[in-house]
N, CA, C and O of each residue as an XYZ file, in Angstrom:
428
protein
N       0.195    -18.145    -10.432
C       0.315    -16.711    -10.631
C      -1.045    -16.141    -10.858
O      -1.839    -16.676    -11.631
N      -1.323    -15.023    -10.167
C      -2.640    -14.384    -10.342
C      -2.730    -13.699    -11.714
O      -1.736    -13.214    -12.256
N      -3.934    -13.678    -12.243
C      -4.165    -13.052    -13.544
C      -4.004    -11.552    -13.438
O      -4.259    -10.984    -12.376
N      -3.585    -10.888    -14.516
C      -3.502     -9.460    -14.574
C      -4.833     -8.792    -14.888
O      -4.935     -7.565    -14.922
N      -5.876     -9.637    -15.122
C      -7.164     -9.135    -15.571
C      -8.215     -9.346    -14.484
O      -8.328    -10.420    -13.894
N      -8.995     -8.257    -14.236
C     -10.161     -8.375    -13.343
C     -11.370     -8.009    -14.126
O     -11.374     -7.016    -14.853
N     -12.424     -8.816    -13.988
C     -13.645     -8.600    -14.706
C     -14.818     -8.531    -13.718
O     -14.895     -9.277    -12.741
N     -15.716     -7.603    -14.023
C     -16.974     -7.505    -13.285
C     -18.070     -7.399    -14.361
O     -17.892     -6.745    -15.389
N     -19.169     -8.039    -14.104
C     -20.316     -7.910    -15.034
C     -21.589     -7.631    -14.252
O     -21.765     -8.064    -13.113
N     -22.459     -6.896    -14.907
C     -23.754     -6.607    -14.312
C     -24.797     -6.665    -15.390
O     -24.709     -5.966    -16.399
N     -25.798     -7.512    -15.170
C     -26.871     -7.642    -16.134
C     -27.874     -6.523    -15.881
O     -28.347     -6.363    -14.756
N     -28.200     -5.754    -16.903
C     -29.162     -4.681    -16.809
C     -30.392     -5.141    -17.635
O     -30.441     -6.297    -18.057
N     -31.354     -4.278    -17.864
C     -32.581     -4.651    -18.518
C     -32.372     -5.305    -19.865
O     -32.847     -6.423    -20.065
N     -31.699     -4.684    -20.783
C     -31.517     -5.217    -22.143
C     -30.042     -5.537    -22.488
O     -29.753     -6.160    -23.509
N     -29.148     -5.107    -21.635
C     -27.713     -5.284    -21.903
C     -27.008     -5.826    -20.673
O     -27.542     -5.820    -19.564
N     -25.793     -6.294    -20.907
C     -24.916     -6.668    -19.809
C     -23.709     -5.784    -19.864
O     -23.049     -5.687    -20.898
N     -23.408     -5.129    -18.752
C     -22.250     -4.262    -18.708
C     -21.050     -5.056    -18.223
O     -21.100     -5.718    -17.186
N     -19.953     -4.977    -19.003
C     -18.743     -5.699    -18.674
C     -17.638     -4.650    -18.361
O     -17.355     -3.767    -19.170
N     -17.047     -4.778    -17.199
C     -15.962     -3.880    -16.827
C     -14.671     -4.713    -16.699
O     -14.651     -5.754    -16.042
N     -13.604     -4.233    -17.338
C     -12.346     -4.969    -17.377
C     -11.245     -4.036    -16.921
O     -11.096     -2.928    -17.438
N     -10.470     -4.495    -15.942
C      -9.286     -3.753    -15.456
C      -8.056     -4.649    -15.689
O      -8.011     -5.785    -15.219
N      -7.066     -4.127    -16.416
C      -5.866     -4.901    -16.709
C      -4.664     -4.238    -16.041
O      -4.428     -3.045    -16.230
N      -3.922     -4.992    -15.277
C      -2.689     -4.488    -14.647
C      -1.561     -4.638    -15.661
O      -1.141     -5.751    -15.975
N      -1.073     -3.502    -16.173
C      -0.022     -3.522    -17.225
C       0.712     -2.164    -17.188
O       0.072     -1.132    -16.988
N       2.014     -2.154    -17.373
C       2.759     -0.864    -17.285
C       2.420      0.126    -18.399
O       2.478      1.331    -18.157
N       2.070     -0.323    -19.609
C       1.707      0.526    -20.715
C       2.727      1.645    -20.960
O       2.367      2.820    -21.016
N       3.982      1.274    -21.103
C       5.044      2.262    -21.383
C       5.062      2.546    -22.907
O       5.026      1.629    -23.728
N       5.118      3.833    -23.245
C       5.054      4.201    -24.670
C       6.422      4.272    -25.333
O       6.490      4.423    -26.553
N       7.528      4.169    -24.572
C       8.879      4.202    -25.135
C       9.459      5.588    -25.196
O      10.593      5.758    -25.645
N       8.706      6.605    -24.752
C       9.222      7.966    -24.800
C       9.531      8.524    -23.364
O      10.005      9.652    -23.225
N       9.267      7.753    -22.365
C       9.566      8.180    -20.978
C      11.001      7.795    -20.620
O      11.560      6.824    -21.129
N      11.563      8.594    -19.731
C      12.916      8.328    -19.267
C      12.897      7.879    -17.817
O      12.082      8.321    -17.007
N      13.841      6.971    -17.521
C      14.005      6.510    -16.128
C      14.497      7.682    -15.314
O      15.513      8.275    -15.676
N      13.814      8.057    -14.205
C      14.263      9.224    -13.426
C      15.621      9.072    -12.787
O      16.257     10.076    -12.467
N      16.093      7.853    -12.589
C      17.412      7.613    -11.939
C      18.547      7.620    -12.945
O      19.603      8.200    -12.692
N      18.335      6.984    -14.073
C      19.421      6.843    -15.052
C      19.321      7.838    -16.218
O      20.324      8.141    -16.864
N      18.122      8.338    -16.481
C      17.909      9.218    -17.619
C      17.798      8.513    -18.933
O      17.668      9.154    -19.976
N      17.849      7.182    -18.906
C      17.693      6.425    -20.176
C      16.241      6.189    -20.486
O      15.383      6.162    -19.603
N      15.980      6.011    -21.811
C      14.612      5.754    -22.247
C      14.138      4.395    -21.727
O      14.884      3.416    -21.732
N      12.899      4.359    -21.284
C      12.261      3.122    -20.870
C      11.677      2.474    -22.129
O      10.912      3.107    -22.857
N      12.040      1.205    -22.385
C      11.536      0.560    -23.632
C      10.046      0.502    -23.667
O       9.387      0.358    -22.637
N       9.501      0.619    -24.887
C       8.047      0.511    -25.068
C       7.566     -0.858    -24.620
O       8.178     -1.886    -24.911
N       6.442     -0.835    -23.897
C       5.832     -2.088    -23.413
C       4.341     -1.787    -23.237
O       3.919     -1.188    -22.247
N       3.580     -2.212    -24.208
C       2.144     -1.900    -24.188
C       1.313     -2.990    -24.815
O       1.818     -3.769    -25.623
N       0.035     -3.061    -24.452
C      -0.871     -4.063    -24.981
C      -1.200     -3.692    -26.443
O      -1.549     -2.552    -26.752
N      -1.075     -4.686    -27.314
C      -1.362     -4.456    -28.717
C      -2.720     -4.986    -29.123
O      -3.378     -4.399    -29.982
N      -3.162     -6.107    -28.511
C      -4.442     -6.706    -28.901
C      -5.258     -7.034    -27.664
O      -4.749     -7.604    -26.699
N      -6.497     -6.674    -27.705
C      -7.460     -7.007    -26.653
C      -8.642     -7.724    -27.321
O      -9.190     -7.242    -28.312
N      -9.022     -8.874    -26.768
C     -10.121     -9.662    -27.379
C     -11.080    -10.080    -26.285
O     -10.667    -10.471    -25.193
N     -12.379     -9.994    -26.592
C     -13.438    -10.524    -25.752
C     -14.158    -11.580    -26.522
O     -14.614    -11.327    -27.637
N     -14.277    -12.754    -25.968
C     -15.022    -13.865    -26.605
C     -16.189    -14.225    -25.701
O     -16.036    -14.345    -24.485
N     -17.367    -14.395    -26.315
C     -18.537    -14.816    -25.576
C     -18.930    -16.208    -26.108
O     -19.281    -16.355    -27.278
N     -18.867    -17.206    -25.249
C     -19.132    -18.602    -25.600
C     -18.302    -19.057    -26.804
O     -18.793    -19.767    -27.681
N     -17.046    -18.636    -26.826
C     -16.115    -19.084    -27.869
C     -16.151    -18.276    -29.112
O     -15.374    -18.556    -30.025
N     -17.017    -17.267    -29.223
C     -17.120    -16.439    -30.404
C     -16.601    -15.038    -30.107
O     -17.055    -14.405    -29.154
N     -15.651    -14.538    -30.912
C     -15.109    -13.188    -30.700
C     -16.237    -12.134    -30.875
O     -16.896    -12.092    -31.914
N     -16.440    -11.310    -29.870
C     -17.450    -10.260    -29.932
C     -16.788     -8.878    -30.013
O     -17.370     -7.932    -30.543
N     -15.566     -8.774    -29.482
C     -14.817     -7.517    -29.553
C     -13.354     -7.873    -29.763
O     -12.800     -8.729    -29.072
N     -12.733     -7.193    -30.740
C     -11.306     -7.350    -30.987
C     -10.734     -5.955    -31.269
O     -11.146     -5.292    -32.221
N      -9.802     -5.522    -30.454
C      -9.270     -4.167    -30.577
C      -7.766     -4.188    -30.680
O      -7.093     -4.997    -30.042
N      -7.238     -3.274    -31.505
C      -5.801     -3.047    -31.621
C      -5.525     -1.791    -30.819
O      -6.142     -0.752    -31.054
N      -4.582     -1.883    -29.853
C      -4.272     -0.783    -28.964
C      -2.891     -0.249    -29.241
O      -2.095     -0.910    -29.907
N      -2.591      0.927    -28.746
C      -1.275      1.522    -28.890
C      -0.679      1.916    -27.559
O      -1.246      1.653    -26.498
N       0.494      2.561    -27.636
C       1.215      2.942    -26.427
C       0.699      4.202    -25.767
O       1.246      4.602    -24.739
N      -0.323      4.849    -26.301
C      -0.789      6.086    -25.715
C      -1.810      5.888    -24.586
O      -2.330      6.861    -24.040
N      -2.093      4.636    -24.243
C      -3.061      4.387    -23.133
C      -2.361      4.481    -21.789
O      -1.146      4.319    -21.679
N      -3.156      4.743    -20.789
C      -2.590      4.910    -19.415
C      -2.225      3.540    -18.820
O      -2.672      2.489    -19.280
N      -1.412      3.609    -17.799
C      -1.025      2.418    -17.026
C      -2.270      1.777    -16.457
O      -3.203      2.490    -16.090
N      -2.320      0.489    -16.373
C      -3.441     -0.284    -15.817
C      -4.762      0.155    -16.456
O      -5.626      0.699    -15.768
N      -4.929     -0.074    -17.762
C      -6.091      0.436    -18.440
C      -7.396     -0.235    -17.951
O      -7.421     -1.390    -17.527
N      -8.486      0.574    -18.040
C      -9.803      0.152    -17.647
C     -10.735      0.273    -18.876
O     -10.721      1.293    -19.565
N     -11.541     -0.770    -19.143
C     -12.451     -0.766    -20.257
C     -13.844     -1.093    -19.747
O     -13.999     -1.832    -18.775
N     -14.852     -0.543    -20.399
C     -16.242     -0.869    -20.076
C     -16.984     -1.079    -21.375
O     -16.921     -0.244    -22.277
N     -17.697     -2.210    -21.473
C     -18.443     -2.560    -22.693
C     -19.890     -2.917    -22.324
O     -20.165     -3.350    -21.205
N     -20.779     -2.736    -23.251
C     -22.170     -3.209    -23.031
C     -22.518     -4.162    -24.171
O     -22.451     -3.805    -25.347
N     -22.894     -5.395    -23.789
C     -23.240     -6.422    -24.783
C     -24.710     -6.787    -24.668
O     -25.263     -6.861    -23.571
N     -25.347     -7.020    -25.842
C     -26.723     -7.448    -25.877
C     -26.751     -8.972    -25.971
O     -25.764     -9.608    -26.341
N     -27.890     -9.531    -25.630
C     -28.179    -10.982    -25.797
C     -27.215    -11.858    -24.998
O     -26.783    -12.905    -25.480
N     -26.879    -11.434    -23.784
C     -26.049    -12.206    -22.872
C     -26.926    -12.816    -21.825
O     -27.765    -12.132    -21.239
N     -26.747    -14.103    -21.575
C     -27.593    -14.815    -20.584
C     -26.748    -15.287    -19.389
O     -25.530    -15.445    -19.473
N     -27.447    -15.499    -18.298
C     -26.746    -16.052    -17.122
C     -26.120    -17.385    -17.496
O     -26.751    -18.210    -18.157
N     -24.890    -17.592    -17.077
C     -24.180    -18.847    -17.386
C     -23.309    -18.753    -18.618
O     -22.478    -19.634    -18.837
N     -23.465    -17.707    -19.445
C     -22.589    -17.513    -20.614
C     -21.150    -17.347    -20.116
O     -20.900    -16.823    -19.031
N     -20.220    -17.810    -20.943
C     -18.779    -17.756    -20.585
C     -18.123    -16.642    -21.384
O     -18.180    -16.625    -22.614
N     -17.498    -15.710    -20.669
C     -16.772    -14.595    -21.314
C     -15.285    -14.815    -21.069
O     -14.866    -15.070    -19.940
N     -14.496    -14.716    -22.127
C     -13.042    -14.825    -22.043
C     -12.432    -13.508    -22.545
O     -12.688    -13.077    -23.669
N     -11.627    -12.889    -21.690
C     -10.933    -11.651    -22.030
C      -9.453    -12.009    -22.142
O      -8.898    -12.645    -21.245
N      -8.812    -11.603    -23.239
C      -7.366    -11.882    -23.401
C      -6.671    -10.663    -24.011
O      -7.274     -9.852    -24.713
N      -5.391    -10.578    -23.714
C      -4.551     -9.518    -24.322
C      -3.201    -10.081    -24.682
O      -2.769    -11.094    -24.131
N      -2.525     -9.412    -25.620
C      -1.141     -9.725    -25.998
C      -0.409     -8.398    -26.170
O      -0.954     -7.465    -26.759
N       0.833     -8.301    -25.657
C       1.544     -7.067    -25.742
C       2.690     -7.121    -26.755
O       2.957     -8.164    -27.351
N       3.370     -5.970    -26.940
C       4.417     -5.863    -27.954
C       5.692     -6.613    -27.585
O       6.577     -6.742    -28.431
N       5.823     -7.111    -26.358
C       6.955     -7.893    -25.975
C       6.672     -9.407    -25.953
O       7.501    -10.205    -25.514
N       5.474     -9.773    -26.441
C       5.142    -11.175    -26.556
C       4.449    -11.798    -25.352
O       4.112    -12.982    -25.364
N       4.237    -10.995    -24.315
C       3.498    -11.490    -23.124
C       2.028    -11.484    -23.417
O       1.549    -10.713    -24.249
N       1.298    -12.357    -22.721
C      -0.145    -12.381    -22.878
C      -0.792    -12.885    -21.601
O      -0.115    -13.386    -20.704
N      -2.097    -12.748    -21.527
C      -2.854    -13.237    -20.388
C      -4.297    -13.369    -20.837
O      -4.731    -12.720    -21.789
N      -5.032    -14.220    -20.133
C      -6.480    -14.344    -20.388
C      -7.158    -14.772    -19.111
O      -6.523    -15.334    -18.218
N      -8.426    -14.512    -19.023
C      -9.208    -14.933    -17.896
C     -10.621    -15.226    -18.347
O     -11.146    -14.573    -19.249
N     -11.234    -16.213    -17.713
C     -12.606    -16.605    -18.050
C     -13.562    -16.166    -16.949
O     -13.230    -16.226    -15.765
N     -14.736    -15.729    -17.343
C     -15.682    -15.163    -16.391
C     -17.084    -15.714    -16.741
O     -17.485    -15.733    -17.905
N     -17.790    -16.145    -15.737
C     -19.176    -16.644    -15.961
C     -20.120    -15.500    -15.654
O     -20.000    -14.852    -14.615
N     -21.059    -15.250    -16.556
C     -22.083    -14.223    -16.349
C     -23.059    -14.754    -15.294
O     -23.574    -15.865    -15.419
N     -23.303    -13.960    -14.271
C     -24.177    -14.381    -13.176
C     -25.618    -13.975    -13.398
O     -25.920    -13.158    -14.267
N     -26.483    -14.540    -12.621
C     -27.920    -14.166    -12.644
C     -28.066    -12.715    -12.336
O     -27.238    -12.121    -11.645
N     -29.140    -12.134    -12.858
C     -29.445    -10.701    -12.588
C     -29.811    -10.575    -11.115
O     -30.530    -11.415    -10.575
N     -29.320     -9.534    -10.474
C     -29.596     -9.283     -9.063
C     -30.789     -8.424     -8.910
O     -31.179     -8.103     -7.787
């Protein structure tokens, strides 16, 4: 099964820009199904974590007010080519996913 997470990184002069796109419905629990009129159950990412070489560098608690398929952009200092970045999430229904990304040489 393909991961729900896509990562792109770009090394700049002093920082590395990390872009993360997560495919997720991000339902807040207040929307109604247009066919049945019933409420769609809440289904959203609660925790987002970025680890660099096994050490957590970003940990965020998220809520249901984010848009579907959320996009994040971060800038990290002191990242070298070959460093391993792991992005993971867990949602309110117990689902989770993670993906590992190798930082590439500066272009």
